[in-house]
Amino acid sequence: MLLFFVLSFAQPQWTAPFIFVSYPVSLVFLIILILLTPLLSSFYYRLPLAIRPLLLILYIFKYILLLYILLHFFLPLVPDQIDDASVLILERMDNHVSAAIGFFEFAGSLFGMILGIVAGGLWVVLEMLLIVIFLLAVPLISLGLMKGVQYLLDYTYKRFVFQPIIDGKKRKRSAPGIRQSPIEGQDNIARARMPEQLPSEDIRVHDDLPR
């Protein structure tokens, strides 16, 4: 996702064939998937093996939709001259060098020109560095925000949906009733099947003797 986002700014014409869900439909689908995936993940291991890959496809599609939304908002910021990046960079460098030379006029013609060229080149390098940081930071921050929302929804579903259901089942199992436990039933059956042993004759004879 990160690589495709960066390449989309270098070659914007390549992105059109890969975008098959336009805005705002992509935003609607993304919200629906963000709300549904925590519920679906709770039943993942209960699903048949043939259906589990479909759920994984939904997870991947969620990140693709996020990429589409980012391209919708940030791709129009790319200048039209991006197809010829070398010309654009040279033009920016020429403008910055000219502005820097004008700023350092007080240092003399020769020394001011040297300072202007160095400052203008550093200015262009700084701009390129900021652009690269921007291209890397935007998708990473977006992924972090979506992960945060996902974790918040997971906690909300667990706290207010799944936990009450689990607690209700526990209370139902521990509630008193007339049902007899299996262990007590087995003890009663064992006692019923055991024959009552009579005392031996010697004991009965001795019991009949006068004391």
CSV table of C-alpha atoms in Angstrom, one decimal:
chain,number,residue,atom,x,y,z
A,1,MET,CA,0.0,0.0,0.0
A,2,LEU,CA,2.8,2.4,0.9
A,3,LEU,CA,4.7,1.7,-2.3
A,4,PHE,CA,1.7,2.1,-4.5
A,5,PHE,CA,0.8,5.4,-2.8
A,6,VAL,CA,4.3,6.8,-3.5
A,7,LEU,CA,4.4,5.5,-7.1
A,8,SER,CA,1.0,7.1,-7.7
A,9,PHE,CA,2.5,10.6,-7.1
A,10,ALA,CA,5.4,9.8,-9.5
A,11,GLN,CA,3.2,8.4,-12.3
A,12,PRO,CA,-0.4,9.5,-11.7
A,13,GLN,CA,-1.6,8.1,-15.0
A,14,TRP,CA,-0.9,4.6,-13.8
A,15,THR,CA,-3.4,4.7,-11.0
A,16,ALA,CA,-6.5,5.1,-13.0
A,17,PRO,CA,-6.8,1.5,-14.2
A,18,PHE,CA,-6.4,0.2,-10.6
A,19,ILE,CA,-9.2,2.4,-9.1
A,20,PHE,CA,-12.5,0.5,-9.6
A,21,VAL,CA,-14.4,2.0,-6.6
A,22,SER,CA,-14.8,5.8,-6.9
A,23,TYR,CA,-15.4,8.3,-4.1
A,24,PRO,CA,-17.7,8.5,-2.1
A,25,VAL,CA,-18.7,4.9,-2.6
A,26,SER,CA,-15.3,3.8,-1.4
A,27,LEU,CA,-15.8,5.8,1.8
A,28,VAL,CA,-19.2,4.2,2.5
A,29,PHE,CA,-17.8,0.7,1.9
A,30,LEU,CA,-14.8,1.5,4.2
A,31,ILE,CA,-17.1,2.6,7.0
A,32,ILE,CA,-19.3,-0.5,6.6
A,33,LEU,CA,-16.2,-2.9,6.7
A,34,ILE,CA,-14.7,-1.1,9.7
A,35,LEU,CA,-18.0,-1.7,11.6
A,36,LEU,CA,-18.4,-5.3,10.4
A,37,THR,CA,-14.9,-6.8,10.6
A,38,PRO,CA,-14.8,-6.9,14.5
A,39,LEU,CA,-18.0,-8.9,14.5
A,40,LEU,CA,-16.8,-11.2,11.7
A,41,SER,CA,-13.5,-11.8,13.3
A,42,SER,CA,-15.2,-13.1,16.4
A,43,PHE,CA,-16.7,-15.9,14.3
A,44,TYR,CA,-13.7,-16.5,12.2
A,45,TYR,CA,-12.7,-19.9,13.7
A,46,ARG,CA,-16.3,-21.1,13.7
A,47,LEU,CA,-16.7,-20.6,10.0
A,48,PRO,CA,-16.0,-23.4,7.5
A,49,LEU,CA,-12.6,-23.4,5.9
A,50,ALA,CA,-14.0,-22.6,2.5
A,51,ILE,CA,-15.5,-19.3,3.8
A,52,ARG,CA,-12.5,-18.1,5.8
A,53,PRO,CA,-10.6,-16.9,2.6
A,54,LEU,CA,-13.5,-14.6,1.8
A,55,LEU,CA,-13.2,-13.0,5.2
A,56,LEU,CA,-9.5,-12.4,4.5
A,57,ILE,CA,-10.4,-10.8,1.2
A,58,LEU,CA,-12.7,-8.4,3.0
A,59,TYR,CA,-9.8,-7.4,5.3
A,60,ILE,CA,-7.5,-6.7,2.3
A,61,PHE,CA,-10.3,-4.8,0.5
A,62,LYS,CA,-10.6,-2.6,3.5
A,63,TYR,CA,-7.0,-1.4,3.1
A,64,ILE,CA,-7.5,-0.9,-0.6
A,65,LEU,CA,-10.5,1.3,0.0
A,66,LEU,CA,-8.4,3.4,2.4
A,67,LEU,CA,-5.8,3.8,-0.3
A,68,TYR,CA,-8.5,4.9,-2.8
A,69,ILE,CA,-9.7,7.6,-0.4
A,70,LEU,CA,-6.1,8.9,0.2
A,71,LEU,CA,-5.5,9.1,-3.5
A,72,HIS,CA,-8.8,10.9,-4.0
A,73,PHE,CA,-7.8,13.7,-1.6
A,74,PHE,CA,-4.0,14.0,-2.2
A,75,LEU,CA,-3.5,13.1,-5.9
A,76,PRO,CA,-5.0,16.4,-7.1
A,77,LEU,CA,-2.1,18.1,-5.3
A,78,VAL,CA,0.4,16.7,-7.8
A,79,PRO,CA,1.4,19.4,-10.4
A,80,ASP,CA,0.8,18.8,-14.1
A,81,GLN,CA,4.5,18.9,-14.9
A,82,ILE,CA,5.2,15.8,-12.8
A,83,ASP,CA,5.5,13.8,-16.0
A,84,ASP,CA,8.8,15.6,-16.7
A,85,ALA,CA,10.2,15.6,-13.1
A,86,SER,CA,13.7,16.7,-14.2
A,87,VAL,CA,12.4,19.9,-15.8
A,88,LEU,CA,10.3,20.6,-12.7
A,89,ILE,CA,13.2,20.2,-10.4
A,90,LEU,CA,15.5,22.3,-12.5
A,91,GLU,CA,12.8,25.0,-12.7
A,92,ARG,CA,12.4,25.0,-8.9
A,93,MET,CA,16.2,25.1,-8.4
A,94,ASP,CA,16.5,28.1,-10.8
A,95,ASN,CA,13.8,30.0,-8.9
A,96,HIS,CA,15.3,29.2,-5.5
A,97,VAL,CA,18.9,30.0,-6.6
A,98,SER,CA,17.8,33.3,-8.1
A,99,ALA,CA,15.9,34.2,-4.9
A,100,ALA,CA,18.9,33.2,-2.7
A,101,ILE,CA,21.4,35.3,-4.8
A,102,GLY,CA,19.1,38.3,-4.5
A,103,PHE,CA,19.0,37.7,-0.7
A,104,PHE,CA,22.9,37.6,-0.4
A,105,GLU,CA,23.6,40.7,-2.6
A,106,PHE,CA,25.0,42.4,0.5
A,107,ALA,CA,28.0,39.9,0.5
A,108,GLY,CA,29.2,41.0,-2.9
A,109,SER,CA,28.7,39.7,-6.4
A,110,LEU,CA,31.0,36.7,-6.3
A,111,PHE,CA,30.5,35.6,-2.7
A,112,GLY,CA,26.8,36.3,-2.9
A,113,MET,CA,26.5,34.2,-6.0
A,114,ILE,CA,28.2,31.2,-4.3
A,115,LEU,CA,26.0,31.5,-1.2
A,116,GLY,CA,23.0,31.8,-3.4
A,117,ILE,CA,23.8,28.7,-5.4
A,118,VAL,CA,24.5,26.7,-2.2
A,119,ALA,CA,21.4,28.0,-0.4
A,120,GLY,CA,19.2,27.4,-3.5
A,121,GLY,CA,20.4,23.8,-3.8
A,122,LEU,CA,19.8,23.1,-0.2
A,123,TRP,CA,16.4,24.6,-0.5
A,124,VAL,CA,15.5,22.2,-3.3
A,125,VAL,CA,16.9,19.2,-1.3
A,126,LEU,CA,14.9,20.2,1.7
A,127,GLU,CA,11.7,20.5,-0.4
A,128,MET,CA,12.3,17.0,-1.8
A,129,LEU,CA,13.0,15.6,1.6
A,130,LEU,CA,9.7,17.1,3.0
A,131,ILE,CA,7.8,15.7,0.0
A,132,VAL,CA,9.2,12.2,0.7
A,133,ILE,CA,8.4,12.4,4.4
A,134,PHE,CA,4.9,13.6,3.5
A,135,LEU,CA,4.4,10.7,1.1
A,136,LEU,CA,5.5,8.2,3.8
A,137,ALA,CA,3.7,9.8,6.7
A,138,VAL,CA,0.3,10.2,5.2
A,139,PRO,CA,-0.5,6.4,4.6
A,140,LEU,CA,1.2,5.4,7.9
A,141,ILE,CA,-0.8,7.9,9.9
A,142,SER,CA,-4.0,6.9,8.1
A,143,LEU,CA,-3.3,3.2,8.9
A,144,GLY,CA,-2.6,4.1,12.5
A,145,LEU,CA,-5.9,6.0,12.8
A,146,MET,CA,-7.8,3.2,11.2
A,147,LYS,CA,-6.2,0.7,13.6
A,148,GLY,CA,-7.0,2.9,16.5
A,149,VAL,CA,-10.7,3.0,15.5
A,150,GLN,CA,-10.6,-0.7,14.9
A,151,TYR,CA,-9.3,-1.4,18.5
A,152,LEU,CA,-11.9,1.0,19.9
A,153,LEU,CA,-14.7,-0.8,18.2
A,154,ASP,CA,-13.2,-4.2,19.3
A,155,TYR,CA,-13.3,-3.0,22.9
A,156,THR,CA,-16.8,-1.6,22.5
A,157,TYR,CA,-18.2,-4.8,21.0
A,158,LYS,CA,-16.5,-6.9,23.6
A,159,ARG,CA,-17.6,-4.7,26.5
A,160,PHE,CA,-21.2,-4.0,25.5
A,161,VAL,CA,-22.1,-6.9,23.2
A,162,PHE,CA,-20.2,-10.0,23.8
A,163,GLN,CA,-19.5,-9.7,27.5
A,164,PRO,CA,-23.2,-9.4,28.5
A,165,ILE,CA,-24.0,-12.5,26.5
A,166,ILE,CA,-21.2,-14.4,28.2
A,167,ASP,CA,-22.3,-13.2,31.7
A,168,GLY,CA,-25.8,-14.2,30.9
A,169,LYS,CA,-24.8,-17.7,30.0
A,170,LYS,CA,-22.7,-18.0,33.2
A,171,ARG,CA,-25.7,-16.8,35.4
A,172,LYS,CA,-27.9,-19.3,33.7
A,173,ARG,CA,-25.6,-22.1,34.4
A,174,SER,CA,-25.1,-21.2,38.0
A,175,ALA,CA,-28.8,-20.5,38.8
A,176,PRO,CA,-30.3,-23.0,41.3
A,177,GLY,CA,-33.0,-25.4,40.2
A,178,ILE,CA,-34.6,-28.8,40.7
A,179,ARG,CA,-32.3,-30.4,38.2
A,180,GLN,CA,-30.1,-32.9,39.9
A,181,SER,CA,-26.4,-32.9,39.2
A,182,PRO,CA,-25.0,-35.9,37.4
A,183,ILE,CA,-22.6,-36.7,40.3
A,184,GLU,CA,-25.4,-36.8,42.8
A,185,GLY,CA,-27.5,-38.9,40.4
A,186,GLN,CA,-24.7,-41.4,40.0
A,187,ASP,CA,-24.3,-41.7,43.8
A,188,ASN,CA,-28.0,-42.3,44.3
A,189,ILE,CA,-28.0,-45.0,41.6
A,190,ALA,CA,-24.9,-46.7,43.1
A,191,ARG,CA,-26.5,-46.7,46.5
A,192,ALA,CA,-29.7,-48.2,45.2
A,193,ARG,CA,-27.9,-50.9,43.4
A,194,MET,CA,-25.8,-52.0,46.4
A,195,PRO,CA,-27.5,-54.8,48.3
A,196,GLU,CA,-27.9,-54.3,52.0
A,197,GLN,CA,-25.5,-56.7,53.8
A,198,LEU,CA,-26.9,-58.8,56.7
A,199,PRO,CA,-24.9,-59.5,59.8
A,200,SER,CA,-23.2,-62.8,59.9
A,201,GLU,CA,-24.6,-65.7,62.0
A,202,ASP,CA,-21.9,-65.5,64.6
A,203,ILE,CA,-22.7,-61.9,65.2
A,204,ARG,CA,-26.4,-62.7,65.4
A,205,VAL,CA,-25.9,-65.6,67.8
A,206,HIS,CA,-23.7,-63.4,70.1
A,207,ASP,CA,-26.3,-60.7,70.0
A,208,ASP,CA,-29.0,-63.2,71.1
A,209,LEU,CA,-27.0,-64.3,74.2
A,210,PRO,CA,-28.1,-62.8,77.5
A,211,ARG,CA,-25.8,-60.1,78.7
